[in-house]
Amino acid sequence: QDQLQQKIICPGPVTCLTASPNGLYVLAGVAESIYLWEVSNGNLLAILNRHYQDLTCLCFTDDSSHFLSGAKDCLALVWNLYNVLQAEPSQIPDPRHVWSRHSLPITDLCCGFGGPLARAATASLDQTAKLWEISSGDLLLSVLFDVGIMAVTLDVSEYHMFCGGMDGSIFQVDLCTWPVQRDRTFQTERENGKVFKGHRNQVTCLSVSTDDSLLLSGSHDETVRLWDIQSKQCLKTMNHKGPVTNAFIVLAPANMFNPDGKPSVPLPKFSRHLHGTESSDEPGTEGVMLRLGLHQQEPGQSYVEKAERMYSQMYSTREKNLVGDQEHLTIQVSELEEEVSNLRKINKDLFDFSTRIITKPAK
């Protein structure tokens, strides 16, 4: 018998919800705001208010370094999670990219593999699905359909993009066709072999299996269908008692069918206020949150260097001598002052040299 493990009251009706692949953070869309929680202690880390209308979809990159948000204001935003966590409480961090090429509300988002180098797909009621590059923010592909698009996903190899329409059709778009065209039109009558037909109402969600052989779709016609991608045949239909809003394929946990398998870490209640203390007053909600300050991050560091620095700080000795810390800080300050002095001297020499070149009389 299913049991409710935890009931979490959110600040308002949740329109979209997602968790980071590493399991550390949870994102929720409430009206036009994005709420970011830390799972280990339930603390509300950030409230992002950069959309002008209600949120419709959220998703993380596979390495949990970035997340995307889409809303009814026709905007899709790309956020750097590190910048969001390090922002001052009084300021709202800027998104890394603002994609404004859609003309009607965003309905769905999905990310491929590659972390910050991945590609992302967006779907909209403007009858288009677009493919973007997260690193540069460039638009790679825009496909125009005959109907509004409600759901979009990529297969694991990213050879195809699957788009669910308002009329119940599912379209398969080839991403490796030649010649390459950034703007394309999907003509259903000419590409009849690339359409999944069976749903009687709008398709709300799509998911591809890890071997790229099966496609799962949910619809407002109260059914979930499992398709064979190669033949476009429906293998199984699962009926529900209402419109299906979300469905996806996941790998089964090892202890899924073990009756003794229970979560080892209790999930604390999520805070409803950004600086509230309601979660810390309850027993059993203690947690450790590591947030590296901006002053601790040196410019030009690679991901490996940042990781090594983080691990060295985490596993350094806990019993530090206060006098030694003060001496170390004094040495750092003196080194920085000397570096600033050297930079000022270099800057003055460059200025004098450029002045002599510019004011040198012509022969």
XYZ file of C-alpha atoms in Angstrom:
363
model
C 0.000 0.000 0.000
C 1.369 3.412 -0.983
C 2.095 5.691 1.946
C 2.698 9.434 1.953
C 6.239 9.904 3.254
C 6.221 13.686 3.458
C 3.722 16.433 2.754
C 5.432 19.669 1.748
C 3.426 22.893 1.611
C 4.725 25.281 -1.057
C 4.257 29.069 -1.197
C 1.598 28.692 -3.900
C 0.276 26.393 -6.644
C 3.218 24.631 -8.307
C 3.059 24.730 -12.113
C 6.308 22.810 -12.759
C 8.788 20.854 -10.664
C 12.173 19.211 -11.227
C 15.119 17.839 -9.242
C 18.797 18.069 -10.115
C 20.341 14.811 -11.394
C 22.801 14.792 -8.464
C 19.874 14.880 -6.025
C 21.023 17.999 -4.158
C 18.497 20.607 -5.298
C 14.824 20.955 -6.196
C 13.312 23.620 -8.440
C 9.658 24.623 -8.479
C 7.743 27.151 -10.521
C 5.199 29.113 -8.469
C 3.418 31.788 -10.516
C 6.191 33.747 -12.288
C 8.865 32.878 -9.669
C 11.428 30.073 -9.526
C 12.053 28.577 -6.072
C 15.313 26.721 -5.359
C 15.560 24.396 -2.350
C 18.394 22.320 -0.936
C 17.185 18.772 -0.377
C 19.428 17.884 2.583
C 18.007 20.508 4.955
C 14.987 21.989 3.183
C 16.430 25.508 3.090
C 15.089 27.876 0.463
C 18.244 29.127 -1.263
C 16.875 31.512 -3.890
C 13.749 33.006 -5.418
C 14.257 34.080 -9.031
C 11.859 36.627 -10.506
C 12.931 37.189 -14.095
C 9.849 35.890 -15.904
C 6.831 38.110 -16.498
C 4.167 35.394 -16.526
C 3.588 31.966 -15.007
C 6.281 29.285 -15.310
C 5.434 26.292 -17.494
C 8.559 24.089 -17.447
C 11.928 23.589 -15.750
C 14.832 21.248 -16.436
C 18.461 20.696 -15.369
C 21.476 19.831 -17.475
C 22.812 16.329 -16.901
C 25.708 17.587 -14.733
C 23.428 19.812 -12.587
C 25.535 22.894 -13.406
C 22.790 24.770 -15.284
C 19.015 24.777 -15.435
C 16.482 26.122 -17.931
C 13.131 27.754 -17.338
C 10.253 28.438 -19.718
C 7.113 30.486 -19.157
C 4.006 31.922 -20.745
C 5.929 35.141 -21.483
C 7.490 33.342 -24.515
C 10.945 33.418 -22.882
C 13.306 30.542 -22.151
C 16.097 31.381 -19.696
C 19.365 29.551 -19.043
C 20.696 29.839 -15.471
C 24.107 29.015 -14.042
C 23.443 27.270 -10.724
C 26.751 28.419 -9.210
C 25.971 32.075 -9.948
C 22.504 31.684 -8.455
C 23.888 30.180 -5.235
C 26.600 32.823 -4.887
C 24.371 35.848 -5.534
C 23.772 38.280 -2.703
C 20.331 37.994 -1.059
C 19.480 41.558 -2.079
C 20.089 41.070 -5.786
C 18.595 38.798 -8.431
C 21.248 37.047 -10.534
C 21.151 37.462 -14.287
C 20.476 34.420 -16.449
C 23.293 33.269 -18.684
C 21.093 33.392 -21.806
C 17.672 34.806 -22.640
C 16.042 33.063 -25.592
C 13.245 35.208 -27.006
C 12.714 33.732 -30.467
C 9.333 32.185 -29.637
C 6.205 34.262 -30.219
C 3.770 32.312 -27.989
C 4.083 30.631 -24.561
C 6.769 28.000 -24.013
C 5.223 24.590 -23.336
C 8.183 22.260 -22.783
C 11.982 22.071 -22.422
C 14.555 19.321 -22.573
C 18.370 19.106 -22.366
C 20.748 16.726 -24.072
C 24.026 15.383 -22.716
C 27.185 17.374 -22.195
C 26.553 19.648 -19.225
C 27.192 23.295 -20.190
C 28.135 22.130 -23.714
C 24.813 20.364 -24.271
C 22.021 21.236 -26.661
C 18.534 22.116 -25.486
C 15.164 21.925 -27.209
C 12.159 24.187 -26.621
C 8.540 23.751 -27.692
C 5.901 26.443 -28.023
C 2.309 27.129 -28.979
C 3.652 29.136 -31.936
C 3.857 25.775 -33.785
C 7.651 25.615 -33.612
C 10.271 23.556 -31.835
C 13.760 25.023 -31.583
C 17.179 23.551 -30.847
C 19.758 25.679 -29.013
C 23.372 25.496 -27.914
C 23.714 26.202 -24.201
C 27.377 27.254 -24.256
C 26.944 30.034 -26.824
C 23.182 30.552 -26.664
C 22.943 30.267 -30.459
C 19.844 28.986 -32.248
C 20.778 25.833 -34.171
C 17.449 24.737 -35.649
C 13.854 25.918 -35.881
C 11.160 23.548 -37.154
C 7.679 24.798 -38.082
C 4.687 22.446 -37.741
C 1.008 22.596 -38.631
C -0.101 22.545 -34.980
C 1.057 23.917 -31.657
C 3.728 21.811 -29.937
C 3.068 20.744 -26.345
C 6.013 18.409 -25.612
C 9.546 17.867 -26.885
C 12.383 15.440 -26.145
C 15.647 14.192 -27.659
C 16.818 10.617 -28.021
C 20.007 9.562 -26.245
C 22.161 9.774 -29.369
C 20.525 13.118 -30.271
C 19.879 12.023 -33.842
C 16.161 12.754 -33.544
C 13.879 15.247 -31.830
C 10.354 14.104 -30.937
C 7.587 16.714 -30.758
C 4.056 16.166 -29.436
C 1.301 18.209 -31.058
C -2.025 19.575 -29.866
C -3.881 17.267 -32.264
C -2.389 14.111 -30.719
C 0.311 13.545 -33.348
C 3.949 12.914 -32.451
C 6.506 14.095 -35.001
C 10.018 12.686 -35.441
C 12.508 15.314 -36.673
C 15.857 14.163 -38.052
C 18.680 16.355 -36.739
C 21.362 14.985 -39.073
C 19.713 15.555 -42.459
C 21.697 17.110 -45.291
C 21.842 19.880 -46.389
C 21.770 21.622 -43.026
C 19.031 24.261 -42.733
C 18.412 26.343 -39.647
C 14.759 27.004 -40.562
C 12.721 24.028 -41.689
C 9.080 23.169 -42.183
C 7.788 19.750 -41.192
C 5.378 18.734 -43.958
C 3.223 15.924 -42.601
C 2.011 14.707 -46.003
C 5.585 14.259 -47.245
C 6.977 12.769 -44.018
C 4.145 10.413 -43.169
C 6.627 7.739 -42.067
C 7.889 10.003 -39.286
C 4.594 10.567 -37.457
C 3.209 8.549 -34.528
C -0.602 8.471 -34.743
C -2.882 7.135 -32.033
C -3.621 9.799 -29.405
C -6.963 11.582 -29.692
C -6.001 14.692 -27.760
C -2.932 16.848 -27.147
C 0.310 15.103 -26.196
C 1.605 16.455 -22.882
C 4.843 14.517 -22.282
C 7.422 12.420 -24.112
C 10.282 10.184 -22.962
C 12.758 7.954 -24.839
C 14.292 4.748 -23.454
C 18.042 4.541 -22.872
C 18.539 2.268 -25.905
C 16.615 4.609 -28.255
C 14.132 1.854 -29.151
C 11.008 2.915 -27.233
C 9.053 6.155 -26.929
C 6.644 6.842 -24.064
C 3.904 9.449 -24.503
C 1.153 10.821 -22.287
C -1.911 12.684 -23.456
C -5.055 14.465 -22.360
C -7.003 11.567 -23.891
C -6.343 9.815 -20.522
C -3.866 7.296 -21.948
C -0.139 6.600 -21.861
C 1.239 4.854 -24.927
C 4.473 2.956 -25.505
C 5.749 3.100 -29.095
C 8.353 1.232 -31.104
C 10.388 4.041 -32.649
C 11.572 2.047 -35.667
C 8.125 0.879 -36.842
C 6.020 3.698 -35.287
C 3.687 1.012 -33.898
C 1.969 1.332 -30.513
C 3.097 -1.569 -28.339
C 1.027 -0.880 -25.230
C -1.702 1.468 -24.062
C -2.256 2.266 -20.369
C -5.543 3.924 -19.456
C -5.938 6.497 -16.681
C -8.921 8.152 -15.015
C -7.988 11.652 -16.105
C -5.699 13.656 -18.383
C -2.062 12.574 -18.148
C 0.165 15.516 -17.259
C 3.547 13.801 -16.914
C 5.169 10.439 -17.658
C 8.773 9.428 -18.187
C 11.034 6.373 -18.390
C 13.540 5.778 -15.569
C 15.872 2.950 -14.651
C 14.404 0.826 -11.862
C 16.308 1.102 -8.539
C 18.053 -2.063 -7.368
C 15.821 -2.368 -4.272
C 12.574 -1.358 -5.989
C 10.883 -4.703 -5.293
C 12.513 -5.263 -1.912
C 9.853 -4.805 0.796
C 12.547 -3.836 3.334
C 13.990 -1.110 1.129
C 13.323 2.311 2.638
C 14.935 5.726 2.200
C 17.892 5.976 4.546
C 17.755 9.776 4.829
C 14.470 11.442 5.847
C 13.379 14.308 3.630
C 12.930 17.528 5.626
C 10.133 19.976 5.006
C 10.944 22.737 2.555
C 11.042 26.299 3.848
C 8.445 28.724 2.532
C 10.489 31.843 3.175
C 13.902 32.787 1.817
C 15.389 33.636 5.230
C 12.984 31.724 7.431
C 14.022 29.504 10.317
C 11.026 27.188 10.418
C 13.027 24.267 9.028
C 15.942 24.675 11.459
C 13.694 24.729 14.542
C 12.429 21.210 13.926
C 14.336 18.166 15.180
C 16.043 15.986 12.648
C 16.430 18.695 10.012
C 20.070 19.518 10.634
C 22.114 19.711 7.468
C 25.401 20.981 6.205
C 25.476 23.482 3.356
C 28.788 24.311 1.723
C 28.771 27.623 -0.125
C 32.090 28.919 -1.355
C 32.343 32.700 -1.355
C 33.212 34.670 -4.444
C 36.455 35.821 -2.836
C 37.578 32.202 -2.635
C 37.289 31.631 -6.359
C 40.215 32.692 -8.505
C 39.533 33.800 -12.095
C 40.490 31.417 -14.822
C 40.197 28.267 -12.735
C 39.172 25.116 -14.530
C 36.475 22.743 -13.246
C 39.171 20.303 -12.111
C 41.020 22.996 -10.161
C 37.801 24.147 -8.516
C 36.950 20.566 -7.566
C 40.422 19.959 -6.122
C 40.203 23.182 -4.139
C 36.770 22.251 -2.797
C 37.938 18.792 -1.707
C 41.036 20.235 -0.060
C 38.856 22.628 1.937
C 36.373 19.901 2.869
C 39.024 17.489 4.117
C 41.408 20.004 5.704
C 41.947 19.796 9.456
C 39.074 21.184 11.493
C 41.127 22.347 14.488
C 42.842 25.429 13.118
C 44.861 27.811 15.204
C 43.192 31.217 15.251
C 46.549 33.032 15.478
C 47.825 31.043 12.510
C 44.741 32.006 10.487
C 45.322 35.674 11.269
C 48.976 35.425 10.242
C 48.006 33.655 7.027
C 45.415 36.358 6.287
C 48.015 39.106 6.917
C 50.442 37.437 4.514
C 47.704 37.149 1.868
C 46.813 40.840 2.264
C 50.457 41.901 1.895
C 50.860 39.729 -1.196
C 47.754 41.229 -2.760
C 48.926 44.768 -1.984
C 52.286 44.033 -3.617
C 50.529 42.599 -6.672
C 48.324 45.692 -6.951
C 51.401 47.915 -6.741
C 53.104 45.949 -9.523
C 50.005 46.147 -11.707
C 49.791 49.916 -11.192
C 53.456 50.286 -12.194
C 52.908 48.166 -15.320
C 49.829 50.185 -16.201
C 51.747 53.467 -15.799
C 54.634 52.197 -17.960
C 52.192 51.121 -20.695
C 50.467 54.495 -20.551
C 53.774 56.395 -20.807
C 54.941 54.204 -23.679
C 51.678 54.626 -25.635
C 51.780 58.385 -24.998
C 55.295 58.639 -26.414
C 54.311 56.678 -29.511
C 51.185 58.771 -30.135
C 52.863 62.158 -29.546
C 56.039 61.278 -31.453
C 56.380 63.774 -34.344
C 56.157 62.333 -37.800
C 59.367 62.348 -39.822
